[in-house]
Amino acid sequence: MPLTIVQVDAFADRMFSGNPAAVCLLDAPRDATWMQAVAMEMNLSETAFLEPRGDEWGLRWFTPAVEVALCGHATLASAHVLWQDGHVPPPAEARFHTLSGVLTARRDGEWISMNFPAKPSQPAAAPDGLAQALGAEPVAITRSHFDYLIEVDSEAVVRALRPDLARLAEVEARGVIVTARGAEGEYDFVSRFFAPRVGVPEDPVTGSAHCALAPYWAPKLGREQMTGYQASARGGVVRVRLDGDRVHLGGQAVTVLRGTLAD
């Protein structure tokens, strides 16, 4: 039977912004080799695979190169598709079984709120050549479970970055988050995320990076509820709320196209 596959712009309130993800609805378990091949074919930063488990869902995420343990925007896209296509009734919570444990999502008006694990970062030594690869001088360097988190001097520095992606791919981490305080007051902080090591040169909007950004900025800004902006070319807004060892991520999503995957 052909499988439904939907492309969604996540952390977006209109098409052609935010971060695109493909969502594939499975009718039975599939092996990782097949899922990786589909992700390579879709050639988006992430392709999500949903497998029904009673009233809940198994969820796996693949870049064009590797399977990853946590992905925010493809989870947001998955929840959006489940509600839009009637697989989960709108008042109900969507529950996902993933490599990062059980994740949940719920509707909040036009927004979707997801409950993710916090990934606090700790001070770390700079990998060799990091400043040269970024083309910017770090103010602070920390590392979370997945990524290096680099604070720089200003929002303008974040927006102007043109990193050497080949050199960043040598950094032994999933990716590199670069962040600064927001300049205009509309956003509490801004960021960009580079992950060439896992096949994503620059991710347009990265929910999982905000699992590290929320605990990083909360004590600096003196509040647990914040609004972040990921300043990629497509750009996207992520609402965050730090809640102990969890982070609530809020975003919007828009369906761009849908089709069937030949099987």
Short mmCIF file of C-alpha atoms in Angstrom, two decimals:
data_model
loop_
_atom_site.label_atom_id
_atom_site.label_comp_id
_atom_site.label_asym_id
_atom_site.label_seq_id
_atom_site.Cartn_x
_atom_site.Cartn_y
_atom_site.Cartn_z
CA MET A 1 0.00 0.00 0.00
CA PRO A 2 1.28 3.52 -0.75
CA LEU A 3 2.26 5.47 2.37
CA THR A 4 1.18 9.03 3.10
CA ILE A 5 4.02 11.54 3.28
CA VAL A 6 3.49 15.21 4.15
CA GLN A 7 5.90 18.14 4.00
CA VAL A 8 5.36 20.70 6.74
CA ASP A 9 7.03 24.02 7.47
CA ALA A 10 7.57 23.93 11.24
CA PHE A 11 8.10 26.93 13.51
CA ALA A 12 6.35 28.90 10.79
CA ASP A 13 3.08 30.81 10.39
CA ARG A 14 3.27 30.84 6.58
CA MET A 15 4.65 28.63 3.84
CA PHE A 16 8.29 28.86 2.77
CA SER A 17 9.54 29.91 6.19
CA GLY A 18 10.57 28.05 9.33
CA ASN A 19 12.07 24.57 8.97
CA PRO A 20 10.65 22.05 6.49
CA ALA A 21 10.24 18.45 7.62
CA ALA A 22 8.75 15.41 5.94
CA VAL A 23 6.36 13.24 7.96
CA CYS A 24 5.82 9.65 6.82
CA LEU A 25 2.89 7.71 8.29
CA LEU A 26 3.77 4.03 8.49
CA ASP A 27 1.31 1.15 8.47
CA ALA A 28 3.82 -1.27 10.01
CA PRO A 29 7.37 -1.19 11.43
CA ARG A 30 10.15 -0.49 8.90
CA ASP A 31 13.87 -1.07 9.21
CA ALA A 32 16.33 1.77 9.68
CA THR A 33 18.01 1.22 6.30
CA TRP A 34 14.72 1.85 4.49
CA MET A 35 13.95 4.92 6.61
CA GLN A 36 17.40 6.33 5.99
CA ALA A 37 16.93 5.85 2.23
CA VAL A 38 13.62 7.73 2.36
CA ALA A 39 15.27 10.57 4.30
CA MET A 40 18.03 10.78 1.70
CA GLU A 41 15.38 10.91 -1.03
CA MET A 42 13.44 13.69 0.72
CA ASN A 43 16.71 15.58 1.29
CA LEU A 44 15.32 17.77 4.08
CA SER A 45 17.05 18.42 7.38
CA GLU A 46 14.76 15.83 8.99
CA THR A 47 12.25 13.20 7.95
CA ALA A 48 9.99 11.84 10.71
CA PHE A 49 8.47 8.36 10.72
CA LEU A 50 5.29 7.74 12.70
CA GLU A 51 4.23 4.21 13.66
CA PRO A 52 0.88 3.72 15.43
CA ARG A 53 1.02 2.11 18.89
CA GLY A 54 -2.58 2.01 20.04
CA ASP A 55 -3.50 5.59 20.92
CA GLU A 56 0.17 6.61 20.95
CA TRP A 57 2.92 6.78 18.33
CA GLY A 58 6.43 5.58 17.78
CA LEU A 59 8.53 8.39 16.32
CA ARG A 60 11.99 8.32 14.72
CA TRP A 61 13.92 11.09 13.01
CA PHE A 62 16.49 10.89 10.20
CA THR A 63 18.63 13.52 8.53
CA PRO A 64 19.82 12.68 5.00
CA ALA A 65 22.91 11.15 6.67
CA VAL A 66 22.03 9.69 10.10
CA GLU A 67 19.30 8.91 12.62
CA VAL A 68 19.18 11.46 15.46
CA ALA A 69 18.09 11.09 19.08
CA LEU A 70 16.03 14.27 19.37
CA CYS A 71 14.38 16.64 16.90
CA GLY A 72 12.00 19.46 17.71
CA HIS A 73 10.79 20.72 14.36
CA ALA A 74 9.99 17.26 12.97
CA THR A 75 8.07 16.45 16.18
CA LEU A 76 6.12 19.68 15.77
CA ALA A 77 5.43 18.72 12.14
CA SER A 78 4.34 15.21 13.21
CA ALA A 79 1.89 16.52 15.80
CA HIS A 80 0.51 18.99 13.24
CA VAL A 81 -0.13 16.17 10.73
CA LEU A 82 -1.76 13.90 13.32
CA TRP A 83 -4.27 16.58 14.29
CA GLN A 84 -4.81 17.85 10.75
CA ASP A 85 -5.53 14.36 9.37
CA GLY A 86 -7.74 13.30 12.29
CA HIS A 87 -5.45 10.63 13.75
CA VAL A 88 -5.54 12.43 17.12
CA PRO A 89 -8.63 14.44 18.18
CA PRO A 90 -7.79 18.15 18.63
CA PRO A 91 -8.38 18.27 22.42
CA ALA A 92 -6.19 15.21 23.00
CA GLU A 93 -2.48 15.17 23.72
CA ALA A 94 -0.21 13.50 21.16
CA ARG A 95 2.26 11.08 22.79
CA PHE A 96 5.43 9.92 21.06
CA HIS A 97 7.81 7.12 22.02
CA THR A 98 11.30 8.16 20.91
CA LEU A 99 15.01 7.60 21.52
CA SER A 100 14.72 10.48 24.03
CA GLY A 101 11.84 8.91 25.95
CA VAL A 102 8.18 9.88 25.83
CA LEU A 103 7.53 13.32 24.33
CA THR A 104 4.14 15.01 24.30
CA ALA A 105 2.47 17.76 22.30
CA ARG A 106 -0.80 19.62 22.77
CA ARG A 107 -2.74 22.27 20.91
CA ASP A 108 -2.60 25.82 22.29
CA GLY A 109 -4.78 27.89 19.96
CA GLU A 110 -2.82 28.41 16.73
CA TRP A 111 0.32 27.13 18.45
CA ILE A 112 1.56 23.68 19.41
CA SER A 113 3.32 23.20 22.76
CA MET A 114 5.78 20.32 23.14
CA ASN A 115 7.25 18.91 26.37
CA PHE A 116 10.94 18.06 25.85
CA PRO A 117 13.88 17.20 28.10
CA ALA A 118 16.12 20.11 29.06
CA LYS A 119 19.71 19.76 27.86
CA PRO A 120 21.71 22.14 30.05
CA SER A 121 25.23 22.97 28.98
CA GLN A 122 28.41 23.24 31.03
CA PRO A 123 31.53 25.37 30.47
CA ALA A 124 33.87 23.69 28.03
CA ALA A 125 37.22 24.23 26.40
CA ALA A 126 37.11 25.48 22.83
CA PRO A 127 37.75 22.82 20.20
CA ASP A 128 40.83 23.59 18.10
CA GLY A 129 40.09 26.15 15.43
CA LEU A 130 36.52 26.85 16.54
CA ALA A 131 36.78 30.67 16.50
CA GLN A 132 38.45 30.57 13.10
CA ALA A 133 35.79 28.22 11.73
CA LEU A 134 32.99 30.48 13.00
CA GLY A 135 34.71 33.71 12.01
CA ALA A 136 33.71 35.23 15.37
CA GLU A 137 35.20 35.46 18.84
CA PRO A 138 33.22 33.57 21.51
CA VAL A 139 32.12 35.34 24.70
CA ALA A 140 31.39 31.98 26.37
CA ILE A 141 31.73 28.34 25.35
CA THR A 142 29.62 25.57 26.84
CA ARG A 143 28.63 22.07 25.79
CA SER A 144 25.32 20.27 26.15
CA HIS A 145 24.59 16.57 25.71
CA PHE A 146 24.46 17.01 21.93
CA ASP A 147 26.08 20.30 20.92
CA TYR A 148 28.54 23.07 21.62
CA LEU A 149 26.75 26.29 22.61
CA ILE A 150 28.67 29.46 21.81
CA GLU A 151 27.63 32.90 23.03
CA VAL A 152 28.88 35.82 20.93
CA ASP A 153 28.85 39.55 21.51
CA SER A 154 25.67 40.61 19.74
CA GLU A 155 22.70 39.71 17.58
CA ALA A 156 24.45 41.41 14.67
CA VAL A 157 27.36 38.98 15.00
CA VAL A 158 24.98 36.00 14.96
CA ARG A 159 23.21 37.24 11.85
CA ALA A 160 26.45 38.01 10.00
CA LEU A 161 28.10 34.61 10.54
CA ARG A 162 29.50 32.91 7.45
CA PRO A 163 31.26 29.91 9.01
CA ASP A 164 33.69 27.51 7.40
CA LEU A 165 31.39 24.47 7.32
CA ALA A 166 34.15 22.04 6.39
CA ARG A 167 36.06 23.00 9.54
CA LEU A 168 32.91 22.94 11.69
CA ALA A 169 32.28 19.37 10.50
CA GLU A 170 35.50 18.38 12.29
CA VAL A 171 34.09 19.45 15.68
CA GLU A 172 33.19 16.32 17.64
CA ALA A 173 29.56 17.10 18.43
CA ARG A 174 26.22 16.85 16.69
CA GLY A 175 26.37 20.58 15.96
CA VAL A 176 27.27 24.10 17.06
CA ILE A 177 24.70 26.55 18.43
CA VAL A 178 25.67 30.23 18.23
CA THR A 179 23.60 32.67 20.29
CA ALA A 180 23.36 36.22 21.64
CA ARG A 181 20.88 38.41 23.48
CA GLY A 182 18.14 39.90 21.31
CA ALA A 183 18.88 43.48 20.28
CA GLU A 184 15.45 45.03 19.75
CA GLY A 185 13.36 43.61 22.59
CA GLU A 186 11.08 41.57 20.31
CA TYR A 187 13.10 38.44 21.08
CA ASP A 188 14.93 37.54 24.28
CA PHE A 189 17.71 35.78 22.40
CA VAL A 190 18.67 34.86 18.86
CA SER A 191 20.56 31.84 17.58
CA ARG A 192 21.78 29.86 14.59
CA PHE A 193 22.59 26.16 14.39
CA PHE A 194 25.20 24.46 12.23
CA ALA A 195 25.45 20.66 12.00
CA PRO A 196 27.51 19.71 8.93
CA ARG A 197 28.84 16.66 10.77
CA VAL A 198 25.38 15.03 10.55
CA GLY A 199 24.54 16.26 7.06
CA VAL A 200 22.82 19.56 7.93
CA PRO A 201 25.05 22.55 7.02
CA GLU A 202 22.68 25.04 8.69
CA ASP A 203 19.35 24.04 10.20
CA PRO A 204 16.71 26.74 9.63
CA VAL A 205 14.98 26.38 13.04
CA THR A 206 16.06 23.82 15.62
CA GLY A 207 13.71 22.87 18.44
CA SER A 208 16.21 20.56 20.16
CA ALA A 209 18.81 23.36 20.28
CA HIS A 210 16.32 25.35 22.35
CA CYS A 211 16.41 22.54 24.92
CA ALA A 212 19.92 23.86 25.64
CA LEU A 213 19.21 27.54 24.96
CA ALA A 214 16.37 27.73 27.51
CA PRO A 215 18.46 26.62 30.53
CA TYR A 216 21.39 28.72 29.26
CA TRP A 217 19.48 32.01 28.99
CA ALA A 218 16.98 31.63 31.86
CA PRO A 219 19.44 32.52 34.64
CA LYS A 220 21.10 35.24 32.54
CA LEU A 221 17.78 36.94 31.75
CA GLY A 222 16.12 36.19 35.09
CA ARG A 223 13.02 34.50 33.69
CA GLU A 224 11.92 31.05 32.68
CA GLN A 225 9.54 32.01 29.85
CA MET A 226 11.25 33.49 26.81
CA THR A 227 10.94 33.96 23.06
CA GLY A 228 13.79 32.95 20.80
CA TYR A 229 14.38 33.72 17.14
CA GLN A 230 16.55 31.50 14.95
CA ALA A 231 18.13 33.88 12.48
CA SER A 232 18.65 31.60 9.50
CA ALA A 233 17.68 32.67 5.98
CA ARG A 234 14.19 31.17 6.50
CA GLY A 235 13.95 32.15 10.17
CA GLY A 236 11.53 31.07 12.86
CA VAL A 237 10.15 31.89 16.30
CA VAL A 238 10.36 29.42 19.20
CA ARG A 239 8.62 30.10 22.50
CA VAL A 240 10.34 28.40 25.43
CA ARG A 241 9.45 27.81 29.06
CA LEU A 242 11.93 26.17 31.41
CA ASP A 243 10.18 23.84 33.87
CA GLY A 244 12.79 22.08 36.03
CA ASP A 245 14.38 19.39 33.91
CA ARG A 246 11.89 19.93 31.07
CA VAL A 247 11.52 22.60 28.40
CA HIS A 248 8.19 23.49 26.83
CA LEU A 249 8.71 24.48 23.18
CA GLY A 250 6.00 26.40 21.35
CA GLY A 251 5.68 26.82 17.60
CA GLN A 252 3.33 26.96 14.66
CA ALA A 253 3.24 24.77 11.56
CA VAL A 254 1.90 24.92 8.00
CA THR A 255 1.36 22.05 5.53
CA VAL A 256 3.12 22.71 2.22
CA LEU A 257 2.45 19.55 0.22
CA ARG A 258 1.29 15.97 0.60
CA GLY A 259 1.59 12.85 -1.47
CA THR A 260 2.11 9.12 -1.43
CA LEU A 261 5.31 7.16 -1.19
CA ALA A 262 5.38 4.14 -3.51
CA ASP A 263 5.96 0.91 -1.64
#
